[in-house]
mmCIF file of C-alpha atoms in Angstrom:
data_model
loop_
_atom_site.group_PDB
_atom_site.id
_atom_site.type_symbol
_atom_site.label_atom_id
_atom_site.label_comp_id
_atom_site.label_asym_id
_atom_site.label_seq_id
_atom_site.Cartn_x
_atom_site.Cartn_y
_atom_site.Cartn_z
ATOM 1 C CA MET L 1 18.934 31.247 -28.916
ATOM 2 C CA SER L 2 19.836 27.570 -29.075
ATOM 3 C CA ASN L 3 18.829 25.467 -26.105
ATOM 4 C CA LYS L 4 21.089 22.637 -27.180
ATOM 5 C CA ASP L 5 23.580 22.952 -24.365
ATOM 6 C CA ILE L 6 21.097 23.067 -21.500
ATOM 7 C CA SER L 7 21.854 20.128 -19.208
ATOM 8 C CA MET L 8 19.249 17.492 -18.411
ATOM 9 C CA ALA L 9 19.488 18.502 -14.736
ATOM 10 C CA VAL L 10 18.233 21.998 -15.623
ATOM 11 C CA ILE L 11 15.584 20.617 -17.969
ATOM 12 C CA ARG L 12 14.245 18.312 -15.242
ATOM 13 C CA ARG L 13 13.850 21.281 -12.900
ATOM 14 C CA LEU L 14 11.641 23.187 -15.374
ATOM 15 C CA PRO L 15 8.425 21.211 -14.651
ATOM 16 C CA LYS L 16 8.980 21.825 -10.948
ATOM 17 C CA TYR L 17 9.265 25.595 -11.528
ATOM 18 C CA HIS L 18 6.125 25.361 -13.663
ATOM 19 C CA ARG L 19 4.255 23.507 -10.916
ATOM 20 C CA TYR L 20 5.174 25.909 -8.109
ATOM 21 C CA LEU L 21 4.671 29.060 -10.175
ATOM 22 C CA ARG L 22 1.199 27.891 -11.182
ATOM 23 C CA GLU L 23 0.421 27.309 -7.515
ATOM 24 C CA MET L 24 1.621 30.826 -6.633
ATOM 25 C CA LEU L 25 -0.438 32.253 -9.474
ATOM 26 C CA GLU L 26 -3.535 30.361 -8.288
ATOM 27 C CA THR L 27 -3.096 31.655 -4.745
ATOM 28 C CA GLY L 28 -2.719 35.241 -5.988
ATOM 29 C CA VAL L 29 1.024 35.743 -5.488
ATOM 30 C CA MET L 30 2.095 38.524 -7.890
ATOM 31 C CA ARG L 31 5.838 38.828 -7.393
ATOM 32 C CA THR L 32 8.554 36.470 -6.248
ATOM 33 C CA SER L 33 12.337 36.331 -5.932
ATOM 34 C CA SER L 34 14.993 33.679 -6.379
ATOM 35 C CA LYS L 35 15.347 33.716 -2.574
ATOM 36 C CA GLU L 36 11.643 32.974 -2.025
ATOM 37 C CA LEU L 37 11.654 30.337 -4.767
ATOM 38 C CA SER L 38 14.728 28.846 -3.121
ATOM 39 C CA ASN L 39 12.866 28.496 0.192
ATOM 40 C CA ILE L 40 9.908 26.806 -1.474
ATOM 41 C CA LEU L 41 11.693 24.583 -3.970
ATOM 42 C CA GLY L 42 14.812 23.678 -2.048
ATOM 43 C CA PHE L 43 17.272 24.706 -4.779
ATOM 44 C CA SER L 44 19.750 27.516 -3.994
ATOM 45 C CA SER L 45 18.947 31.073 -5.145
ATOM 46 C CA SER L 46 21.994 31.146 -7.383
ATOM 47 C CA GLN L 47 20.990 27.820 -8.918
ATOM 48 C CA ILE L 48 17.564 29.250 -9.720
ATOM 49 C CA ARG L 49 18.986 32.459 -11.216
ATOM 50 C CA GLN L 50 21.424 30.394 -13.271
ATOM 51 C CA ASP L 51 18.630 28.098 -14.489
ATOM 52 C CA PHE L 52 16.530 31.058 -15.651
ATOM 53 C CA ASN L 53 19.549 32.786 -17.234
ATOM 54 C CA ASN L 54 19.869 29.832 -19.602
ATOM 55 C CA PHE L 55 16.694 31.023 -21.267
ATOM 56 C CA GLY L 56 17.136 34.777 -21.292
ATOM 57 C CA GLU L 57 16.406 37.729 -19.013
ATOM 58 C CA PHE L 58 13.374 37.154 -16.807
ATOM 59 C CA GLY L 59 13.757 39.514 -13.890
ATOM 60 C CA GLN L 60 15.412 42.725 -12.953
ATOM 61 C CA GLN L 61 18.302 42.606 -10.493
ATOM 62 C CA GLY L 62 16.876 43.487 -7.080
ATOM 63 C CA TYR L 63 13.260 43.574 -8.251
ATOM 64 C CA GLY L 64 12.619 39.849 -8.508
ATOM 65 C CA TYR L 65 10.180 38.276 -10.917
ATOM 66 C CA LYS L 66 6.573 38.874 -11.891
ATOM 67 C CA VAL L 67 5.032 35.454 -11.193
ATOM 68 C CA GLU L 68 2.712 35.544 -14.204
ATOM 69 C CA ASP L 69 5.462 36.507 -16.654
ATOM 70 C CA LEU L 70 7.829 33.910 -15.270
ATOM 71 C CA TYR L 71 5.108 31.228 -15.380
ATOM 72 C CA ASN L 72 4.286 32.088 -18.991
ATOM 73 C CA GLU L 73 7.955 32.026 -19.965
ATOM 74 C CA ILE L 74 8.485 28.612 -18.363
ATOM 75 C CA LYS L 75 5.329 27.361 -20.067
ATOM 76 C CA LYS L 76 6.697 28.523 -23.409
ATOM 77 C CA ILE L 77 10.106 26.966 -22.783
ATOM 78 C CA ILE L 78 8.540 23.608 -21.840
ATOM 79 C CA GLY L 79 6.384 23.788 -24.964
ATOM 80 C CA LEU L 80 3.015 24.018 -23.232
ATOM 81 C CA THR L 81 1.635 26.787 -25.418
ATOM 82 C CA LYS L 82 0.175 24.193 -27.800
ATOM 83 C CA ARG L 83 -1.760 20.942 -27.409
ATOM 84 C CA TYR L 84 -0.291 17.504 -28.103
ATOM 85 C CA ASN L 85 -1.914 14.430 -29.619
ATOM 86 C CA MET L 86 -0.995 11.153 -27.976
ATOM 87 C CA ILE L 87 -1.826 7.486 -28.398
ATOM 88 C CA ILE L 88 -1.330 4.723 -25.846
ATOM 89 C CA ILE L 89 0.035 1.360 -26.966
ATOM 90 C CA GLY L 90 -0.731 -1.366 -24.434
ATOM 91 C CA ALA L 91 -4.127 -1.386 -22.700
ATOM 92 C CA GLY L 92 -3.045 -3.347 -19.629
ATOM 93 C CA ASN L 93 -3.482 -2.045 -16.091
ATOM 94 C CA LEU L 94 -0.970 0.745 -16.473
ATOM 95 C CA GLY L 95 -2.079 1.721 -19.994
ATOM 96 C CA SER L 96 -5.696 1.854 -18.806
ATOM 97 C CA ALA L 97 -4.707 3.942 -15.788
ATOM 98 C CA LEU L 98 -2.900 6.366 -18.097
ATOM 99 C CA ALA L 99 -5.969 6.549 -20.365
ATOM 100 C CA ASN L 100 -7.865 7.735 -17.286
ATOM 101 C CA TYR L 101 -5.185 10.063 -15.974
ATOM 102 C CA GLY L 102 -6.643 13.412 -16.980
ATOM 103 C CA PHE L 103 -3.979 14.537 -19.424
ATOM 104 C CA TYR L 104 -6.609 16.471 -21.393
ATOM 105 C CA ASP L 105 -6.830 19.205 -18.770
ATOM 106 C CA ILE L 106 -3.131 19.972 -19.049
ATOM 107 C CA GLY L 107 -2.998 20.086 -22.841
ATOM 108 C CA PHE L 108 -2.748 16.507 -24.036
ATOM 109 C CA ASN L 109 -5.350 14.624 -26.089
ATOM 110 C CA VAL L 110 -5.277 10.849 -25.906
ATOM 111 C CA LYS L 111 -6.655 10.072 -29.389
ATOM 112 C CA ALA L 112 -6.539 6.273 -29.431
ATOM 113 C CA ILE L 113 -5.371 3.166 -27.611
ATOM 114 C CA PHE L 114 -3.833 0.097 -29.222
ATOM 115 C CA ASP L 115 -3.646 -3.463 -27.966
ATOM 116 C CA ASN L 116 -3.384 -6.927 -29.479
ATOM 117 C CA SER L 117 -5.814 -8.635 -27.109
ATOM 118 C CA LYS L 118 -9.038 -9.733 -28.805
ATOM 119 C CA GLU L 119 -10.934 -9.044 -25.549
ATOM 120 C CA LYS L 120 -9.849 -5.409 -25.490
ATOM 121 C CA ILE L 121 -9.998 -4.417 -29.172
ATOM 122 C CA GLY L 122 -13.169 -2.499 -30.017
ATOM 123 C CA LYS L 123 -13.869 -1.603 -26.377
ATOM 124 C CA GLU L 124 -13.442 1.879 -24.943
ATOM 125 C CA ILE L 125 -11.399 3.078 -21.998
ATOM 126 C CA ASN L 126 -12.442 6.463 -20.649
ATOM 127 C CA GLY L 127 -14.276 6.990 -23.946
ATOM 128 C CA ILE L 128 -11.170 6.260 -26.028
ATOM 129 C CA LYS L 129 -11.369 3.409 -28.516
ATOM 130 C CA VAL L 130 -9.006 0.445 -28.276
ATOM 131 C CA ASN L 131 -7.730 -0.481 -31.747
ATOM 132 C CA ASP L 132 -5.901 -3.558 -32.962
ATOM 133 C CA THR L 133 -2.134 -2.968 -32.895
ATOM 134 C CA ASN L 134 -2.116 -4.513 -36.397
ATOM 135 C CA VAL L 135 -3.528 -1.275 -37.807
ATOM 136 C CA LEU L 136 -1.023 0.972 -36.000
ATOM 137 C CA GLU L 137 0.861 2.010 -39.146
ATOM 138 C CA THR L 138 -2.344 2.809 -41.048
ATOM 139 C CA TYR L 139 -3.586 4.853 -38.108
ATOM 140 C CA LEU L 140 -0.327 6.806 -37.933
ATOM 141 C CA ILE L 141 -0.448 7.642 -41.669
ATOM 142 C CA ASN L 142 -3.894 9.171 -41.199
ATOM 143 C CA ASN L 143 -3.467 10.889 -37.855
ATOM 144 C CA ASP L 144 -1.055 13.477 -36.597
ATOM 145 C CA ILE L 145 0.384 12.006 -33.390
ATOM 146 C CA ASP L 146 3.024 13.867 -31.376
ATOM 147 C CA ILE L 147 3.692 11.458 -28.516
ATOM 148 C CA VAL L 148 3.295 7.703 -28.135
ATOM 149 C CA ILE L 149 2.809 6.308 -24.651
ATOM 150 C CA LEU L 150 4.373 2.858 -24.607
ATOM 151 C CA SER L 151 2.951 0.591 -21.914
ATOM 152 C CA VAL L 152 3.520 -2.810 -23.472
ATOM 153 C CA PRO L 153 5.325 -5.784 -21.892
ATOM 154 C CA SER L 154 9.139 -5.512 -21.979
ATOM 155 C CA LYS L 155 9.495 -8.143 -24.684
ATOM 156 C CA ALA L 156 7.295 -6.210 -27.118
ATOM 157 C CA ALA L 157 8.751 -2.750 -26.492
ATOM 158 C CA GLN L 158 11.661 -2.683 -28.949
ATOM 159 C CA ASN L 159 9.603 -4.081 -31.815
ATOM 160 C CA ILE L 160 6.867 -1.499 -31.307
ATOM 161 C CA ALA L 161 9.493 1.246 -31.040
ATOM 162 C CA ASP L 162 10.972 0.121 -34.375
ATOM 163 C CA ARG L 163 7.526 0.267 -35.983
ATOM 164 C CA LEU L 164 6.964 3.746 -34.538
ATOM 165 C CA MET L 165 10.317 4.893 -35.860
ATOM 166 C CA ILE L 166 9.477 3.665 -39.378
ATOM 167 C CA SER L 167 6.098 5.438 -39.114
ATOM 168 C CA GLY L 168 7.861 8.725 -38.435
ATOM 169 C CA ILE L 169 6.986 9.056 -34.740
ATOM 170 C CA LYS L 170 9.532 11.283 -33.029
ATOM 171 C CA SER L 171 8.808 10.868 -29.344
ATOM 172 C CA ILE L 172 7.983 8.034 -26.981
ATOM 173 C CA TRP L 173 6.991 8.160 -23.323
ATOM 174 C CA ASN L 174 8.242 4.722 -22.319
ATOM 175 C CA PHE L 175 6.611 2.904 -19.378
ATOM 176 C CA SER L 176 7.949 -0.513 -20.325
ATOM 177 C CA SER L 177 10.746 -1.631 -18.056
ATOM 178 C CA VAL L 178 13.418 -1.850 -20.733
ATOM 179 C CA ASP L 179 15.563 0.745 -22.425
ATOM 180 C CA ILE L 180 14.628 0.945 -26.070
ATOM 181 C CA VAL L 181 17.145 1.797 -28.765
ATOM 182 C CA VAL L 182 16.120 4.498 -31.227
ATOM 183 C CA PRO L 183 17.841 6.857 -33.670
ATOM 184 C CA ASP L 184 19.193 10.189 -32.412
ATOM 185 C CA ASP L 185 16.303 12.164 -33.891
ATOM 186 C CA MET L 186 13.787 10.371 -31.669
ATOM 187 C CA VAL L 187 13.156 11.485 -28.101
ATOM 188 C CA ILE L 188 12.560 8.902 -25.379
ATOM 189 C CA GLU L 189 11.449 9.732 -21.862
ATOM 190 C CA ASN L 190 11.521 6.687 -19.601
ATOM 191 C CA VAL L 191 9.340 6.067 -16.561
ATOM 192 C CA HIS L 192 11.127 3.026 -15.197
ATOM 193 C CA LEU L 193 8.966 2.211 -12.166
ATOM 194 C CA ILE L 194 11.092 -0.682 -10.955
ATOM 195 C CA ASP L 195 14.257 1.421 -11.131
ATOM 196 C CA SER L 196 12.470 4.025 -9.028
ATOM 197 C CA LEU L 197 11.390 1.414 -6.472
ATOM 198 C CA MET L 198 14.958 0.077 -6.254
ATOM 199 C CA THR L 199 16.275 3.582 -5.661
ATOM 200 C CA LEU L 200 13.875 3.685 -2.731
ATOM 201 C CA THR L 201 15.077 0.359 -1.272
ATOM 202 C CA TYR L 202 18.674 1.555 -1.584
ATOM 203 C CA LEU L 203 17.833 4.741 0.323
ATOM 204 C CA ILE L 204 15.910 2.782 2.991
ATOM 205 C CA ASN L 205 18.952 0.604 3.678
ATOM 206 C CA LYS L 206 21.552 3.359 3.517
ATOM 207 C CA MET Y 1 31.727 1.146 4.902
ATOM 208 C CA SER Y 2 29.415 4.160 4.913
ATOM 209 C CA ASN Y 3 27.459 4.806 1.748
ATOM 210 C CA LYS Y 4 26.465 8.260 2.901
ATOM 211 C CA ASP Y 5 28.497 10.186 0.362
ATOM 212 C CA ILE Y 6 27.355 8.299 -2.723
ATOM 213 C CA SER Y 7 25.694 10.780 -5.086
ATOM 214 C CA MET Y 8 22.100 10.342 -6.242
ATOM 215 C CA ALA Y 9 23.405 10.103 -9.829
ATOM 216 C CA VAL Y 10 25.345 6.948 -8.898
ATOM 217 C CA ILE Y 11 22.422 5.562 -6.890
ATOM 218 C CA ARG Y 12 20.049 6.010 -9.836
ATOM 219 C CA ARG Y 13 22.409 4.034 -12.071
ATOM 220 C CA LEU Y 14 22.381 0.991 -9.732
ATOM 221 C CA PRO Y 15 18.946 -0.336 -10.833
ATOM 222 C CA LYS Y 16 20.102 -0.085 -14.435
ATOM 223 C CA TYR Y 17 23.218 -2.151 -13.665
ATOM 224 C CA HIS Y 18 20.953 -4.624 -11.858
ATOM 225 C CA ARG Y 19 18.632 -4.849 -14.850
ATOM 226 C CA TYR Y 20 21.346 -5.429 -17.437
ATOM 227 C CA LEU Y 21 23.354 -7.844 -15.288
ATOM 228 C CA ARG Y 22 20.241 -9.954 -14.668
ATOM 229 C CA GLU Y 23 19.673 -10.045 -18.419
ATOM 230 C CA MET Y 24 23.274 -11.163 -19.008
ATOM 231 C CA LEU Y 25 22.899 -13.807 -16.318
ATOM 232 C CA GLU Y 26 19.665 -15.061 -17.892
ATOM 233 C CA THR Y 27 21.304 -15.331 -21.303
ATOM 234 C CA GLY Y 28 24.245 -17.244 -19.861
ATOM 235 C CA VAL Y 29 26.954 -14.570 -19.984
ATOM 236 C CA MET Y 30 29.566 -15.503 -17.341
ATOM 237 C CA ARG Y 31 32.103 -12.676 -17.465
ATOM 238 C CA THR Y 32 31.958 -9.045 -18.469
ATOM 239 C CA SER Y 33 34.138 -5.945 -18.445
ATOM 240 C CA SER Y 34 33.573 -2.260 -17.858
ATOM 241 C CA LYS Y 35 34.179 -1.828 -21.607
ATOM 242 C CA GLU Y 36 31.437 -4.293 -22.536
ATOM 243 C CA LEU Y 37 29.073 -2.813 -19.948
ATOM 244 C CA SER Y 38 29.871 0.609 -21.352
ATOM 245 C CA ASN Y 39 28.820 -0.497 -24.849
ATOM 246 C CA ILE Y 40 25.534 -1.905 -23.546
ATOM 247 C CA LEU Y 41 24.592 0.737 -20.998
ATOM 248 C CA GLY Y 42 25.938 3.860 -22.653
ATOM 249 C CA PHE Y 43 27.959 5.077 -19.659
ATOM 250 C CA SER Y 44 31.749 5.384 -20.066
ATOM 251 C CA SER Y 45 33.987 2.535 -18.826
ATOM 252 C CA SER Y 46 35.651 4.802 -16.304
ATOM 253 C CA GLN Y 47 32.253 5.933 -15.032
ATOM 254 C CA ILE Y 48 31.281 2.307 -14.500
ATOM 255 C CA ARG Y 49 34.541 1.424 -12.715
ATOM 256 C CA GLN Y 50 34.156 4.523 -10.552
ATOM 257 C CA ASP Y 51 30.536 3.627 -9.715
ATOM 258 C CA PHE Y 52 31.536 0.119 -8.611
ATOM 259 C CA ASN Y 53 34.564 1.412 -6.671
ATOM 260 C CA ASN Y 54 32.165 3.327 -4.431
ATOM 261 C CA PHE Y 55 31.057 -0.002 -3.008
ATOM 262 C CA GLY Y 56 34.309 -1.921 -2.748
ATOM 263 C CA GLU Y 57 36.413 -4.165 -4.945
ATOM 264 C CA PHE Y 58 34.351 -6.122 -7.459
ATOM 265 C CA GLY Y 59 36.748 -7.094 -10.215
ATOM 266 C CA GLN Y 60 40.397 -7.660 -10.841
ATOM 267 C CA GLN Y 61 42.269 -5.194 -13.027
ATOM 268 C CA GLY Y 62 42.467 -6.692 -16.501
ATOM 269 C CA TYR Y 63 40.236 -9.671 -15.700
ATOM 270 C CA GLY Y 64 36.875 -7.959 -15.675
ATOM 271 C CA TYR Y 65 33.924 -9.056 -13.575
ATOM 272 C CA LYS Y 66 32.154 -12.339 -12.931
ATOM 273 C CA VAL Y 67 28.568 -11.462 -13.931
ATOM 274 C CA GLU Y 68 26.969 -13.512 -11.153
ATOM 275 C CA ASP Y 69 29.153 -12.011 -8.405
ATOM 276 C CA LEU Y 70 28.629 -8.494 -9.686
ATOM 277 C CA TYR Y 71 24.856 -9.045 -9.963
ATOM 278 C CA ASN Y 72 24.692 -10.391 -6.403
ATOM 279 C CA GLU Y 73 26.759 -7.482 -5.096
ATOM 280 C CA ILE Y 74 24.511 -4.926 -6.794
ATOM 281 C CA LYS Y 75 21.464 -6.762 -5.459
ATOM 282 C CA LYS Y 76 22.890 -6.537 -1.942
ATOM 283 C CA ILE Y 77 23.743 -2.849 -2.326
ATOM 284 C CA ILE Y 78 20.232 -2.037 -3.580
ATOM 285 C CA GLY Y 79 18.801 -4.013 -0.653
ATOM 286 C CA LEU Y 80 17.123 -6.740 -2.683
ATOM 287 C CA THR Y 81 18.289 -9.614 -0.507
ATOM 288 C CA LYS Y 82 15.123 -9.333 1.603
ATOM 289 C CA ARG Y 83 11.403 -8.901 0.873
ATOM 290 C CA TYR Y 84 9.494 -5.682 1.540
ATOM 291 C CA ASN Y 85 5.923 -5.193 2.737
ATOM 292 C CA MET Y 86 4.033 -2.402 1.042
ATOM 293 C CA ILE Y 87 0.574 -0.865 1.193
ATOM 294 C CA ILE Y 88 -1.089 1.312 -1.418
ATOM 295 C CA ILE Y 89 -3.050 4.374 -0.331
ATOM 296 C CA GLY Y 90 -5.445 5.531 -3.037
ATOM 297 C CA ALA Y 91 -7.319 2.925 -5.085
ATOM 298 C CA GLY Y 92 -7.943 5.117 -8.128
ATOM 299 C CA ASN Y 93 -6.831 4.140 -11.630
ATOM 300 C CA LEU Y 94 -3.135 4.449 -10.877
ATOM 301 C CA GLY Y 95 -3.361 2.798 -7.447
ATOM 302 C CA SER Y 96 -5.304 -0.097 -8.967
ATOM 303 C CA ALA Y 97 -2.763 -0.423 -11.773
ATOM 304 C CA LEU Y 98 0.021 -0.566 -9.186
ATOM 305 C CA ALA Y 99 -1.884 -3.227 -7.211
ATOM 306 C CA ASN Y 100 -1.784 -5.291 -10.405
ATOM 307 C CA TYR Y 101 1.794 -4.504 -11.344
ATOM 308 C CA GLY Y 102 3.492 -7.747 -10.311
ATOM 309 C CA PHE Y 103 5.754 -6.411 -7.575
ATOM 310 C CA TYR Y 104 5.538 -9.769 -5.775
ATOM 311 C CA ASP Y 105 7.831 -11.462 -8.277
ATOM 312 C CA ILE Y 106 10.626 -8.992 -7.623
ATOM 313 C CA GLY Y 107 10.450 -9.141 -3.828
ATOM 314 C CA PHE Y 108 7.617 -6.846 -2.779
ATOM 315 C CA ASN Y 109 4.363 -7.883 -1.075
ATOM 316 C CA VAL Y 110 1.417 -5.534 -1.440
ATOM 317 C CA LYS Y 111 -0.362 -6.331 1.858
ATOM 318 C CA ALA Y 112 -3.325 -3.951 1.729
ATOM 319 C CA ILE Y 113 -4.910 -1.052 -0.122
ATOM 320 C CA PHE Y 114 -6.594 1.957 1.483
ATOM 321 C CA ASP Y 115 -9.199 4.315 0.082
ATOM 322 C CA ASN Y 116 -11.940 6.537 1.451
ATOM 323 C CA SER Y 117 -14.514 5.768 -1.233
ATOM 324 C CA LYS Y 118 -17.482 3.772 0.123
ATOM 325 C CA GLU Y 119 -17.755 2.001 -3.264
ATOM 326 C CA LYS Y 120 -14.206 0.673 -3.060
ATOM 327 C CA ILE Y 121 -13.874 -0.218 0.639
ATOM 328 C CA GLY Y 122 -14.309 -3.944 1.262
ATOM 329 C CA LYS Y 123 -13.679 -4.856 -2.381
ATOM 330 C CA GLU Y 124 -10.516 -6.564 -3.599
ATOM 331 C CA ILE Y 125 -8.055 -5.514 -6.275
ATOM 332 C CA ASN Y 126 -5.848 -8.331 -7.563
ATOM 333 C CA GLY Y 127 -6.872 -10.273 -4.443
ATOM 334 C CA ILE Y 128 -5.768 -7.454 -2.100
ATOM 335 C CA LYS Y 129 -8.398 -6.010 0.223
ATOM 336 C CA VAL Y 130 -9.316 -2.321 0.064
ATOM 337 C CA ASN Y 131 -9.621 -0.914 3.611
ATOM 338 C CA ASP Y 132 -11.096 2.350 4.844
ATOM 339 C CA THR Y 133 -8.366 4.985 5.163
ATOM 340 C CA ASN Y 134 -9.910 5.760 8.563
ATOM 341 C CA VAL Y 135 -8.311 2.630 9.995
ATOM 342 C CA LEU Y 136 -4.857 3.339 8.544
ATOM 343 C CA GLU Y 137 -3.209 4.061 11.903
ATOM 344 C CA THR Y 138 -4.677 0.938 13.522
ATOM 345 C CA TYR Y 139 -3.507 -1.138 10.588
ATOM 346 C CA LEU Y 140 0.013 0.276 10.803
ATOM 347 C CA ILE Y 141 0.247 -0.496 14.542
ATOM 348 C CA ASN Y 142 -0.555 -4.135 13.836
ATOM 349 C CA ASN Y 143 1.391 -4.680 10.636
ATOM 350 C CA ASP Y 144 5.021 -4.259 9.725
ATOM 351 C CA ILE Y 145 5.026 -2.088 6.607
ATOM 352 C CA ASP Y 146 8.270 -1.000 4.936
ATOM 353 C CA ILE Y 147 7.023 1.108 2.048
ATOM 354 C CA VAL Y 148 3.839 3.082 1.442
ATOM 355 C CA ILE Y 149 2.770 3.706 -2.135
ATOM 356 C CA LEU Y 150 0.955 7.028 -2.189
ATOM 357 C CA SER Y 151 -1.436 7.402 -5.109
ATOM 358 C CA VAL Y 152 -3.961 9.831 -3.656
ATOM 359 C CA PRO Y 153 -5.089 13.141 -5.207
ATOM 360 C CA SER Y 154 -2.598 16.003 -4.755
ATOM 361 C CA LYS Y 155 -4.736 17.739 -2.148
ATOM 362 C CA ALA Y 156 -4.749 14.717 0.155
ATOM 363 C CA ALA Y 157 -1.067 13.821 -0.173
ATOM 364 C CA GLN Y 158 0.495 15.967 2.549
ATOM 365 C CA ASN Y 159 -2.118 15.048 5.136
ATOM 366 C CA ILE Y 160 -1.645 11.333 4.497
ATOM 367 C CA ALA Y 161 2.137 11.775 4.619
ATOM 368 C CA ASP Y 162 1.793 13.478 8.027
ATOM 369 C CA ARG Y 163 -0.303 10.568 9.302
ATOM 370 C CA LEU Y 164 2.269 8.090 7.982
ATOM 371 C CA MET Y 165 5.066 10.010 9.670
ATOM 372 C CA ILE Y 166 3.237 9.906 13.014
ATOM 373 C CA SER Y 167 2.656 6.156 12.526
ATOM 374 C CA GLY Y 168 6.391 5.614 12.167
ATOM 375 C CA ILE Y 169 6.490 4.895 8.426
ATOM 376 C CA LYS Y 170 9.949 5.649 7.079
ATOM 377 C CA SER Y 171 9.533 5.503 3.328
ATOM 378 C CA ILE Y 172 7.021 6.670 0.762
ATOM 379 C CA TRP Y 173 6.867 5.988 -2.963
ATOM 380 C CA ASN Y 174 4.966 9.090 -4.010
ATOM 381 C CA PHE Y 175 2.836 9.033 -7.166
ATOM 382 C CA SER Y 176 0.814 12.114 -6.260
ATOM 383 C CA SER Y 177 1.815 15.124 -8.316
ATOM 384 C CA VAL Y 178 2.982 17.256 -5.401
ATOM 385 C CA ASP Y 179 6.179 17.317 -3.400
ATOM 386 C CA ILE Y 180 5.425 16.267 0.157
ATOM 387 C CA VAL Y 181 7.360 17.628 3.111
ATOM 388 C CA VAL Y 182 8.660 15.068 5.599
ATOM 389 C CA PRO Y 183 11.341 14.911 8.295
ATOM 390 C CA ASP Y 184 14.917 14.017 7.342
ATOM 391 C CA ASP Y 185 14.617 10.464 8.613
ATOM 392 C CA MET Y 186 11.891 9.661 6.079
ATOM 393 C CA VAL Y 187 12.742 8.645 2.531
ATOM 394 C CA ILE Y 188 10.591 9.862 -0.361
ATOM 395 C CA GLU Y 189 10.929 8.652 -3.919
ATOM 396 C CA ASN Y 190 8.757 10.643 -6.308
ATOM 397 C CA VAL Y 191 7.249 9.440 -9.563
ATOM 398 C CA HIS Y 192 6.011 12.761 -10.903
ATOM 399 C CA LEU Y 193 4.366 11.666 -14.156
ATOM 400 C CA ILE Y 194 3.456 15.168 -15.287
ATOM 401 C CA ASP Y 195 7.005 16.400 -14.719
ATOM 402 C CA SER Y 196 8.205 13.510 -16.845
ATOM 403 C CA LEU Y 197 5.723 14.350 -19.617
ATOM 404 C CA MET Y 198 6.807 18.007 -19.558
ATOM 405 C CA THR Y 199 10.446 16.971 -19.860
ATOM 406 C CA LEU Y 200 9.383 15.136 -22.997
ATOM 407 C CA THR Y 201 7.590 18.152 -24.486
ATOM 408 C CA TYR Y 202 10.657 20.289 -23.784
ATOM 409 C CA LEU Y 203 12.863 17.794 -25.614
ATOM 410 C CA ILE Y 204 10.412 17.584 -28.543
ATOM 411 C CA ASN Y 205 10.557 21.346 -29.029
ATOM 412 C CA LYS Y 206 14.274 21.748 -28.489
#
């Protein structure tokens, strides 16, 4: 089945299903229903059934869902049945915080950090070596990297993205506060903190 | 005019308009059109006109928009015509990174940081004092705080949110990886990093 037509709204709900199902599993809940999930998650039952139907048949009408099966299915759909190798470019405050975030426990290895500051190169953050950004291309030839975390200043972001594109990187988790332009076969997920903060100020003043 | 019926999709586009209009202003662009904005931002012209129409009349049919006027209007709508006082609760890696983020330059004062670790209390991060979370309520009685940045471990998040609610705080920028439950008159903006990362893995595997 092709997942090409699944809307971003559905896709962005998947991690939330994953999170709540894991919690249910951890607290020993065996079965659940779209109605119960609706109460917990705040989406309507029909919304939840529709979301799951995008990916196949998960439950039996009237019998609800086995939590473990549903959790495993969602995990598979999100792509969490394998581990991912990541690097971080930009060892500033945010990059360093991300190096310490604990991604390993949820299936992500941070293999290396890159920065162009002479004071940072050669040091380690959370046991991960900081390399000179100059050797980025060489590193990427010799290492199999799935995801690049981009936490460089805005002005540097597009240039680094271009270099990543040329090096064959297919996905960027972008923490810089600009939108970067990449070809259609690259995936960008933006964490635009300032946009998020401005959404908050709008809602405060509403 | 009431902004109550504006959809979250529109609201989340406002910071992006703000960002691009500021850039145009900085590079000396005086006038723009929904067509030009469409090319830059990737939303359709009619989408852009519709978005702006939610907030009143900004341009003249056929004449486009004065960039400065439009930028100032968007700024006003987002609520960026005043400064906001914030505190950070949780001085871990992410909280410390946020204390260093440079919010001051865009209109936000980080007034204090709170943590319950004996090693951190009394220290300063980016010149901002780390207080004992025990004195949070006393601090909030004596200081006018608009926004609380929550960067505590998941398990502590709901309890802190309850304490903030009781102290009369109306808005939380939540970086903990759980959804917190608050009354309707409180505003929560979530930055769920793991959800964002899982959206990326979904898109990689699509």
